XYZ file of C-alpha atoms in Angstrom:
651
model
C 120.821 -14.443 34.983
C 120.008 -15.606 38.455
C 118.733 -14.811 41.900
C 120.252 -11.573 43.174
C 122.855 -12.252 45.867
C 121.766 -10.911 49.257
C 123.681 -9.896 52.358
C 122.250 -9.912 55.854
C 123.002 -6.854 57.969
C 122.687 -5.762 61.587
C 122.487 -2.017 62.097
C 122.667 0.147 65.225
C 121.567 3.781 64.905
C 120.481 6.532 67.274
C 116.712 6.608 67.732
C 116.635 10.266 66.688
C 117.875 9.278 63.195
C 115.225 6.620 62.743
C 112.680 8.694 60.831
C 115.167 10.222 58.381
C 116.755 6.826 57.777
C 113.427 5.269 56.832
C 112.683 8.135 54.463
C 116.048 7.706 52.758
C 115.694 3.926 52.542
C 112.255 4.298 51.012
C 113.513 6.746 48.407
C 116.255 4.305 47.380
C 114.158 1.142 47.925
C 117.250 -0.799 48.965
C 116.449 -3.075 51.899
C 114.074 -5.626 53.361
C 113.684 -5.676 57.143
C 113.445 -8.689 59.409
C 110.913 -8.596 62.227
C 113.200 -8.817 65.259
C 112.009 -10.780 68.271
C 113.336 -10.028 71.759
C 114.792 -12.965 73.660
C 113.524 -13.474 77.188
C 116.924 -12.728 78.727
C 117.114 -9.391 76.844
C 113.692 -8.063 77.828
C 115.092 -5.968 80.698
C 117.023 -3.620 78.414
C 115.440 -4.131 74.967
C 111.948 -3.277 73.835
C 110.029 -3.477 70.608
C 109.695 -0.174 68.762
C 105.923 0.438 68.872
C 103.845 1.473 65.885
C 103.375 5.251 66.256
C 99.979 6.555 67.383
C 100.141 8.740 64.309
C 99.157 5.658 62.306
C 95.541 5.807 63.565
C 94.984 9.302 62.196
C 96.927 8.412 59.061
C 94.685 5.425 58.315
C 91.613 7.600 58.797
C 92.939 10.174 56.331
C 93.804 7.437 53.816
C 90.264 6.057 54.128
C 88.721 9.518 53.766
C 90.848 10.415 50.758
C 89.930 7.109 49.071
C 86.258 7.869 49.752
C 86.668 11.272 48.088
C 88.460 9.696 45.111
C 85.718 7.098 44.604
C 83.049 9.814 44.832
C 84.729 12.249 42.442
C 85.698 9.615 39.859
C 82.010 9.515 38.887
C 82.353 13.112 37.682
C 85.817 12.821 36.145
C 86.050 13.763 32.481
C 88.053 10.795 31.287
C 90.116 10.852 28.091
C 89.485 8.230 25.432
C 91.237 4.899 25.837
C 93.762 5.802 23.147
C 94.484 9.208 24.694
C 94.826 7.578 28.099
C 97.310 5.030 26.737
C 99.273 7.725 24.910
C 99.549 9.968 27.953
C 100.014 7.143 30.450
C 100.142 7.630 34.190
C 102.142 10.439 35.739
C 105.432 9.436 37.325
C 106.429 10.618 40.790
C 109.156 9.923 43.280
C 108.179 9.703 46.954
C 109.702 13.154 47.538
C 107.679 14.653 44.699
C 104.511 13.088 46.084
C 105.286 14.611 49.457
C 105.725 18.120 48.019
C 102.473 17.892 46.032
C 100.567 16.485 49.020
C 101.777 19.293 51.293
C 100.256 21.905 48.997
C 96.838 20.240 48.886
C 94.348 21.621 51.484
C 92.878 18.233 52.298
C 90.955 18.999 55.492
C 89.183 22.003 53.993
C 88.334 20.212 50.745
C 87.245 17.016 52.461
C 85.068 18.888 54.974
C 83.235 20.770 52.221
C 82.849 17.667 50.086
C 81.565 15.586 53.020
C 79.021 18.276 53.911
C 77.761 18.324 50.325
C 77.554 14.549 50.205
C 75.673 14.415 53.528
C 73.247 17.024 52.207
C 72.874 15.058 48.985
C 72.077 11.854 50.882
C 69.588 13.712 53.070
C 67.792 15.163 50.031
C 67.780 11.762 48.322
C 66.212 10.214 51.412
C 63.569 12.951 51.548
C 62.738 12.404 47.869
C 62.554 8.652 48.417
C 60.228 9.120 51.411
C 57.940 11.427 49.425
C 57.841 9.049 46.463
C 56.977 6.215 48.818
C 54.196 8.391 50.245
C 52.888 9.117 46.732
C 52.839 5.388 45.963
C 50.940 4.736 49.188
C 48.340 7.405 48.404
C 47.938 6.852 44.653
C 45.397 3.986 44.967
C 43.174 6.389 46.958
C 43.387 9.331 44.576
C 39.741 8.922 43.485
C 38.468 9.359 47.047
C 36.877 12.809 46.911
C 36.592 13.351 50.658
C 39.227 13.519 53.373
C 39.658 10.003 54.725
C 40.557 11.226 58.199
C 37.212 13.105 58.255
C 35.319 9.978 57.170
C 36.707 8.125 60.184
C 35.042 10.632 62.527
C 31.468 9.558 61.634
C 29.624 8.103 64.633
C 27.010 5.937 62.894
C 29.092 4.820 59.922
C 32.488 3.181 60.177
C 35.026 3.182 57.339
C 38.032 0.851 57.022
C 40.518 1.614 54.200
C 42.692 -1.286 53.092
C 43.733 -3.704 50.371
C 43.010 -7.295 49.463
C 44.615 -9.741 47.028
C 42.802 -9.513 43.716
C 42.117 -13.255 43.678
C 39.982 -12.906 46.856
C 38.151 -9.763 45.715
C 35.006 -11.237 44.198
C 34.402 -13.628 47.099
C 34.912 -10.777 49.551
C 32.589 -8.480 47.602
C 29.912 -11.191 47.463
C 30.161 -12.050 51.167
C 30.126 -8.449 52.351
C 27.100 -7.643 50.192
C 25.158 -10.243 52.163
C 25.668 -8.234 55.358
C 22.971 -5.674 55.926
C 24.283 -2.101 56.087
C 27.774 -3.024 54.746
C 29.487 -2.443 51.413
C 32.862 -2.433 49.643
C 34.060 0.419 47.423
C 37.091 -0.429 45.226
C 39.165 2.513 43.962
C 42.152 0.891 42.272
C 43.637 -2.409 41.083
C 47.425 -2.432 41.191
C 50.077 -5.175 41.314
C 47.431 -7.889 41.826
C 46.010 -6.007 44.809
C 42.632 -4.273 45.131
C 42.484 -1.010 47.121
C 39.238 0.202 48.616
C 37.227 0.946 51.711
C 34.781 -1.167 53.689
C 31.725 0.855 54.851
C 29.276 -0.440 57.432
C 26.751 0.686 60.016
C 28.434 1.066 63.383
C 26.633 -1.427 65.556
C 27.984 -4.504 67.331
C 26.506 -7.295 65.198
C 27.504 -5.748 61.887
C 30.969 -4.941 63.157
C 31.484 -8.553 64.274
C 30.425 -9.898 60.861
C 32.586 -7.432 58.963
C 35.591 -8.096 61.211
C 35.259 -11.841 60.608
C 35.078 -11.375 56.832
C 38.132 -9.125 56.889
C 40.046 -11.843 58.720
C 38.869 -14.668 56.441
C 39.624 -12.867 53.171
C 43.007 -11.384 54.136
C 41.818 -7.798 53.875
C 44.701 -5.674 55.185
C 43.746 -2.426 56.892
C 45.646 0.712 55.881
C 46.111 3.796 57.993
C 45.874 6.714 55.571
C 46.791 10.019 57.134
C 46.219 13.106 55.034
C 45.724 16.751 55.856
C 43.257 17.141 53.020
C 41.942 15.554 49.869
C 44.125 12.626 48.742
C 44.507 13.983 45.209
C 45.533 17.368 46.548
C 47.972 15.705 48.912
C 49.577 13.805 45.994
C 49.875 16.986 43.928
C 51.481 18.775 46.843
C 53.967 15.921 47.342
C 54.898 15.930 43.647
C 55.558 19.654 43.807
C 57.771 19.131 46.851
C 59.599 16.326 45.024
C 60.287 18.687 42.123
C 61.696 21.291 44.526
C 63.889 18.655 46.184
C 65.098 17.372 42.799
C 66.143 20.920 41.896
C 67.968 21.103 45.210
C 69.594 17.749 44.441
C 70.825 19.068 41.073
C 72.320 22.046 42.871
C 74.122 19.781 45.338
C 75.304 17.481 42.510
C 76.794 20.483 40.719
C 78.514 21.453 43.958
C 80.070 17.986 44.256
C 80.939 17.977 40.555
C 82.893 21.216 41.022
C 85.323 19.281 43.248
C 86.312 17.004 40.340
C 89.188 19.409 39.654
C 90.617 18.369 43.043
C 90.670 14.666 42.167
C 94.388 14.749 41.367
C 95.105 16.330 44.754
C 93.169 13.648 46.619
C 95.021 10.941 44.659
C 98.435 12.440 45.354
C 97.684 12.762 49.068
C 96.275 9.222 49.216
C 99.357 7.706 47.594
C 101.827 9.746 49.623
C 100.159 8.714 52.883
C 100.330 5.073 51.799
C 104.087 5.495 51.363
C 104.288 7.107 54.792
C 102.256 4.258 56.263
C 104.827 1.743 55.023
C 107.554 3.678 56.855
C 105.584 3.824 60.097
C 104.764 0.115 60.041
C 108.406 -0.713 59.248
C 109.423 0.687 62.647
C 107.630 -2.189 64.334
C 110.313 -4.524 62.937
C 112.970 -2.838 65.100
C 113.973 -3.225 68.730
C 115.527 -0.481 70.814
C 117.344 0.468 73.978
C 116.789 3.859 75.558
C 118.596 5.727 72.765
C 119.564 3.178 70.107
C 117.510 1.306 67.516
C 118.614 -2.148 66.397
C 117.681 -3.104 62.841
C 118.144 -6.365 60.966
C 117.483 -6.974 57.305
C 118.762 -7.839 53.868
C 120.324 -5.783 51.115
C 121.453 -6.843 47.621
C 125.174 -7.514 47.924
C 125.850 -5.268 44.937
C 124.162 -2.364 46.813
C 126.179 -2.555 50.056
C 128.386 0.418 49.189
C 125.327 2.450 48.205
C 123.651 1.611 51.526
C 126.812 2.506 53.427
C 126.939 5.941 51.776
C 123.283 6.470 52.642
C 123.917 5.574 56.293
C 126.799 8.015 56.510
C 124.731 10.845 55.036
C 121.680 10.279 57.246
C 123.452 9.648 60.558
C 126.557 11.812 60.100
C 128.566 8.690 60.806
C 126.775 7.881 64.090
C 126.004 4.245 63.297
C 127.489 0.780 63.533
C 126.699 -2.126 61.266
C 127.883 -5.552 60.231
C 126.947 -7.599 57.208
C 127.631 -11.021 55.782
C 126.565 -12.986 52.758
C 123.126 -14.519 53.334
C 123.076 -18.262 53.949
C 121.389 -20.501 51.387
C 119.756 -22.253 54.344
C 118.090 -19.014 55.503
C 114.387 -19.213 54.592
C 113.857 -15.498 55.287
C 116.118 -14.202 52.529
C 113.995 -12.061 50.182
C 114.193 -12.963 46.508
C 114.909 -10.614 43.622
C 115.419 -11.891 40.091
C 117.931 -10.427 37.675
C 117.886 -11.509 34.042
C 118.710 -10.125 30.634
C 116.223 -8.030 28.681
C 114.690 -11.003 26.844
C 114.318 -13.339 29.826
C 112.877 -10.545 32.014
C 109.680 -10.825 29.988
C 109.155 -14.348 31.305
C 109.783 -13.507 34.981
C 106.080 -12.870 35.552
C 105.429 -16.574 34.900
C 107.830 -17.465 37.728
C 106.278 -14.850 40.021
C 102.800 -16.152 39.233
C 103.791 -19.675 40.303
C 106.125 -18.997 43.238
C 109.461 -17.304 43.739
C 112.434 -19.654 44.133
C 113.999 -20.205 47.521
C 117.394 -18.624 48.036
C 119.139 -21.987 47.754
C 117.430 -22.839 44.459
C 118.137 -21.522 40.992
C 116.032 -19.059 39.059
C 113.971 -21.221 36.677
C 113.106 -18.311 34.374
C 116.010 -18.568 31.884
C 115.604 -22.354 31.919
C 111.940 -22.542 30.931
C 111.845 -19.389 28.758
C 113.159 -21.092 25.548
C 110.606 -23.893 25.909
C 107.804 -21.419 26.590
C 108.870 -19.509 23.476
C 108.831 -22.647 21.306
C 105.699 -24.286 22.718
C 103.485 -21.206 22.545
C 104.621 -20.583 18.963
C 103.660 -24.126 17.954
C 100.252 -23.880 19.630
C 99.340 -20.641 17.809
C 101.272 -21.573 14.673
C 100.063 -18.876 12.272
C 102.414 -16.339 10.685
C 99.544 -13.913 10.029
C 98.465 -13.875 13.664
C 102.071 -13.549 14.789
C 102.813 -10.666 12.408
C 99.617 -8.808 13.340
C 100.183 -9.123 17.098
C 103.902 -8.373 16.786
C 103.210 -5.101 14.956
C 100.487 -4.125 17.446
C 102.637 -4.859 20.502
C 105.741 -3.101 19.146
C 103.686 -0.012 18.269
C 102.146 -0.068 21.753
C 105.573 -0.284 23.391
C 106.941 2.528 21.233
C 104.098 5.043 21.318
C 102.039 4.306 24.440
C 103.014 5.154 28.010
C 102.248 1.886 29.756
C 102.788 1.115 33.422
C 105.467 -1.435 34.250
C 103.121 -4.411 34.675
C 101.318 -3.740 31.384
C 104.598 -3.069 29.594
C 105.960 -6.438 30.732
C 102.861 -8.265 29.530
C 102.849 -6.515 26.133
C 106.568 -7.197 25.679
C 106.011 -10.850 26.658
C 103.286 -11.208 24.009
C 105.565 -9.518 21.470
C 108.259 -12.169 21.976
C 105.685 -14.954 21.742
C 104.590 -13.460 18.411
C 108.100 -13.939 16.997
C 107.866 -17.661 17.731
C 104.339 -17.676 16.288
C 105.615 -16.202 13.002
C 108.457 -18.731 12.794
C 106.204 -21.733 13.353
C 103.518 -20.242 11.109
C 106.051 -20.176 8.261
C 107.073 -23.768 9.075
C 103.396 -24.813 8.970
C 102.669 -22.688 5.870
C 99.856 -20.899 7.693
C 99.000 -17.213 7.168
C 95.532 -16.477 8.554
C 94.858 -20.146 7.908
C 95.090 -20.735 4.168
C 94.275 -17.127 3.228
C 97.736 -16.863 1.661
C 99.275 -19.967 0.150
C 102.719 -20.571 1.644
C 105.037 -23.560 1.167
C 104.922 -25.696 4.315
C 107.759 -27.703 5.812
C 105.183 -29.410 8.046
C 101.461 -29.424 7.284
C 99.658 -30.017 10.611
C 96.394 -30.954 8.873
C 98.111 -33.729 6.877
C 101.319 -34.727 8.662
C 99.596 -36.130 11.749
C 102.265 -38.676 12.651
C 105.043 -36.153 12.204
C 103.208 -33.704 14.492
C 102.668 -36.431 17.092
C 106.314 -37.448 16.931
C 107.515 -33.846 17.162
C 105.237 -33.153 20.148
C 106.447 -36.244 22.008
C 110.090 -35.529 21.162
C 109.851 -31.956 22.438
C 108.055 -33.256 25.519
C 110.843 -35.749 26.177
C 113.502 -33.054 25.835
C 111.487 -30.812 28.181
C 111.158 -33.521 30.849
C 114.748 -34.767 30.642
C 116.034 -31.194 30.752
C 114.039 -30.645 33.964
C 115.552 -33.799 35.469
C 118.973 -32.583 34.374
C 118.435 -29.352 36.309
C 117.679 -31.418 39.403
C 120.903 -33.372 38.889
C 122.846 -30.135 38.494
C 121.412 -28.753 41.749
C 122.385 -31.940 43.614
C 125.910 -31.880 42.176
C 126.234 -28.147 42.953
C 125.285 -28.888 46.560
C 127.764 -31.819 46.589
C 124.955 -34.379 46.844
C 126.499 -36.639 44.228
C 124.693 -39.823 45.266
C 121.351 -38.008 45.309
C 121.999 -37.003 41.699
C 122.438 -40.682 40.816
C 119.515 -41.935 42.910
C 116.962 -39.236 42.037
C 117.956 -38.550 38.439
C 120.384 -41.139 37.085
C 118.136 -44.131 37.784
C 115.132 -42.282 36.347
C 117.061 -41.520 33.169
C 117.896 -45.219 32.881
C 114.314 -46.349 33.529
C 112.493 -43.855 31.302
C 114.970 -43.892 28.411
C 115.146 -47.682 28.656
C 111.346 -47.927 28.497
C 111.242 -45.630 25.455
C 113.978 -47.566 23.623
C 112.353 -50.905 24.483
C 108.894 -49.820 23.258
C 110.263 -48.313 20.023
C 112.461 -51.364 19.372
C 109.509 -53.719 19.839
C 107.183 -51.591 17.710
C 109.651 -51.161 14.834
C 111.103 -54.670 15.220
C 114.652 -53.424 15.619
C 117.585 -55.699 16.346
C 117.521 -57.790 19.542
C 120.593 -55.895 20.756
C 118.683 -52.596 20.816
C 115.700 -54.299 22.457
C 117.902 -55.826 25.162
C 119.679 -52.528 25.826
C 116.315 -50.852 26.397
C 114.975 -53.728 28.498
C 117.991 -53.973 30.813
C 118.265 -50.214 31.166
C 114.621 -50.169 32.270
C 115.094 -53.070 34.691
C 118.292 -51.722 36.264
C 116.786 -48.249 36.564
C 113.696 -49.607 38.326
C 115.818 -51.726 40.672
C 117.849 -48.647 41.556
C 114.672 -46.633 42.204
C 113.197 -49.378 44.416
C 116.391 -49.671 46.466
C 116.955 -45.922 46.928
C 113.501 -44.314 46.678
C 112.841 -44.799 50.398
C 116.375 -44.285 51.670
C 115.348 -41.566 54.146
C 112.995 -43.937 56.013
C 114.080 -45.733 59.195
C 112.894 -49.323 58.846
C 113.729 -51.737 56.032
C 110.030 -52.278 55.337
C 109.396 -48.565 54.990
C 112.429 -48.152 52.738
C 111.222 -50.946 50.457
C 107.609 -49.724 50.505
C 108.524 -46.174 49.535
C 110.959 -47.537 46.957
C 108.195 -49.550 45.287
C 105.885 -46.544 45.431
C 108.581 -44.394 43.805
C 109.079 -46.970 41.053
C 105.332 -46.960 40.410
C 105.803 -43.286 39.542
C 107.175 -44.336 36.151
C 103.561 -44.761 35.054
C 103.044 -41.021 35.527
C 105.504 -40.431 32.702
C 102.907 -41.840 30.315
C 100.566 -39.011 31.300
C 103.434 -36.524 31.152
C 104.288 -37.445 27.573
C 100.628 -37.477 26.511
C 100.273 -33.936 27.892
C 102.572 -32.689 25.149
C 100.117 -33.808 22.471
C 98.314 -30.556 23.262
C 101.006 -28.919 21.115
C 99.587 -30.689 18.084
C 95.959 -30.420 19.215
C 95.982 -26.649 19.658
C 97.919 -26.083 16.439
C 95.301 -28.114 14.560
C 92.351 -26.461 16.319
C 93.473 -22.944 15.442
C 94.319 -23.923 11.861
C 90.982 -25.658 11.225
C 88.972 -22.713 12.587
C 90.924 -20.284 10.384
C 90.458 -22.518 7.324
C 86.709 -22.862 8.022
C 86.361 -19.070 8.231
C 88.232 -18.701 4.936
C 85.923 -21.235 3.238
C 82.865 -19.221 4.298
C 84.502 -15.974 3.153
C 85.358 -17.410 -0.283
C 81.750 -18.515 -0.765
C 80.514 -15.038 0.167
C 83.027 -13.356 -2.145
C 81.394 -15.120 -5.098
C 78.090 -13.348 -4.321
C 78.899 -9.895 -5.685
C 79.600 -6.632 -3.877
C 77.340 -7.417 -0.888
C 79.025 -10.787 -0.476
C 82.465 -9.167 -0.627
C 81.514 -6.641 2.066
C 79.937 -9.325 4.284
C 82.860 -11.687 3.697
C 85.399 -8.998 4.575
C 83.593 -8.226 7.834
C 83.367 -11.921 8.741
C 87.043 -12.451 7.874
C 88.229 -9.607 10.103
C 85.950 -10.407 13.059
C 86.442 -14.172 13.149
C 90.161 -14.142 12.379
C 90.703 -11.644 15.201
C 88.558 -13.789 17.495
C 90.494 -16.927 16.532
C 93.788 -15.108 17.083
C 92.627 -14.052 20.556
C 91.561 -17.610 21.437
C 94.805 -19.051 20.065
C 96.966 -16.687 22.115
C 94.881 -17.249 25.245
C 95.005 -21.043 24.838
C 98.749 -20.979 24.204
C 99.309 -18.837 27.302
C 97.295 -21.169 29.533
C 98.471 -24.516 28.166
C 102.149 -23.592 27.928
C 101.956 -22.389 31.528
C 100.422 -25.741 32.413
C 103.264 -27.673 30.740
C 105.770 -25.464 32.560
C 104.206 -25.631 36.008
C 102.992 -29.234 36.070
C 105.385 -31.166 33.850
C 108.641 -29.213 34.178
C 108.585 -27.576 37.631
C 107.323 -30.802 39.176
C 110.670 -32.431 38.401
C 113.042 -29.999 40.128
C 111.415 -26.832 41.456
C 110.058 -26.266 44.973
C 109.520 -22.505 45.101
C 108.071 -20.874 48.187
C 110.619 -18.058 48.271
C 109.761 -14.733 49.888
C 109.614 -11.908 47.314
C 111.705 -8.819 48.006
C 109.224 -6.489 49.677
C 109.286 -3.054 48.146
C 109.222 -0.060 50.475
C 107.272 1.794 47.787
C 103.572 0.937 47.658
C 102.157 0.261 44.195
C 99.650 2.835 42.990
C 96.637 2.507 40.723
C 96.867 6.207 39.855
C 100.566 6.931 39.263
C 103.918 5.348 38.539
C 106.008 5.749 41.686
C 109.718 5.194 41.189
C 112.889 5.126 43.211
C 115.050 8.235 43.381
């Protein structure tokens, strides 16, 4: 249960074997490469292996295949959620993906699909243009004559246009006062009036009309029609209908390609695997005929890697390896834990992977996470329900690895939830009367004491891990300075406060007081030991000692154990009270009460699990990890790209 031991290797192979080696390494998913840099003195005979030009075309094909997938997914006949979960995603190896991708006629299929989509977009644009034209002409549909013919009159001038409705009456009144001028309104639409201004074509009248048009924000419209406006609209609508029929035909053509969706997905995912191999080459340096590769391999897999090298190169290789140094920041991190602890690894990954010189915190925080989350949910009914659901899902549904880990994680949390639910006597609140060892709604002080006690154990355990790491690294004084003095100060403060509050014997009080004082003195004298000047050492020491006040906040944080347990219990009890009242109202009340019970208990269970997940993570990350864990490790980079369509596994 720890970080997987890594070995660093240097490998020399013939350049001609490079491609086959990368394929084999990807299939086995064994190594992580280092990006080698060429020293200035070696630049005459070493060069960086360039990224192949093939990558440009490959990226284009990946982009095009993803475009086809996104387009065709709209037409995919998807199974129901339950069927999808039962069937799960198909599983492929990289070799199987390659064979399937080879058989798929991508260029032909993509070319046809792109042509159909271009035609579809063209037809859509034509329909949109015609609809826009219809909207432009519709206010003028009552004009019986051709507007372009009206504009040809010599003695009468006509100006089509629109005006905001709020200015209409003033405009109509003002234009009526001009001799030989009038306004004809044909339509009112969207707070705009559409009409034509008619006036006698002579200079004075034209000047007056032009001024009114400017003052009243009358906007001139250029209406071009080949005939009567109404006839033009009818003709456009007929053309729209024809284009919509054409669009349906094109849509059916695109829809017919939905059967090729699997092929596009297989090709897309295979090319992503190939892309990883091509990019990996850029980590290498080479001479004229030899590639030089540096990387890491799990120590337990060295013999497997050696066999692979022999097979691929026919023995034409040279390599050296040594156990990776704990000081090496580039060592990739893989975690290896037992079946139970593996379920909690995602919490470590979510925060940050440990550095190679640290310890894997997963088995250390997992028991606390198990206990704390169970207390926060604290209902045997919720735990039993979720446990049954998650175990059935794991047994009968084909889940991908990430989902399977999450479901299994929740399943283990449900065991703790059932245990603490029985301790609290809670089964869907008080729906079923159970004997309680602790009643959270009555035993407030006991719940507070238990929360603080568990918090103290959690914090002191975290400090103990820090002491262990210092002792392991032979930093014995650091273990005393950074942990021993803090144990003295914090435990002394706790004993002193309890002794004063409970009026215990002066001996106990003095033990607590002097433990606190000596611990603080030790912290002040050693907290700034890495500084240069005496003043800086003392200043940082005092600042470190001030940190004891943060322990008050740390301990208070654990009261959320009690708070969340109470919150969930009270909501469940309130729901049950409402249900009991409804049950006394006859058959309708029983039906309504049953519905309310199911809906609100499920909702409360969901909230309880979500709250427990978030708040237990907070106690782990902020209170526990803050005491000993740095993180910042580099995760082991898989040579197999994750897929949203398939499960891709090693061979």
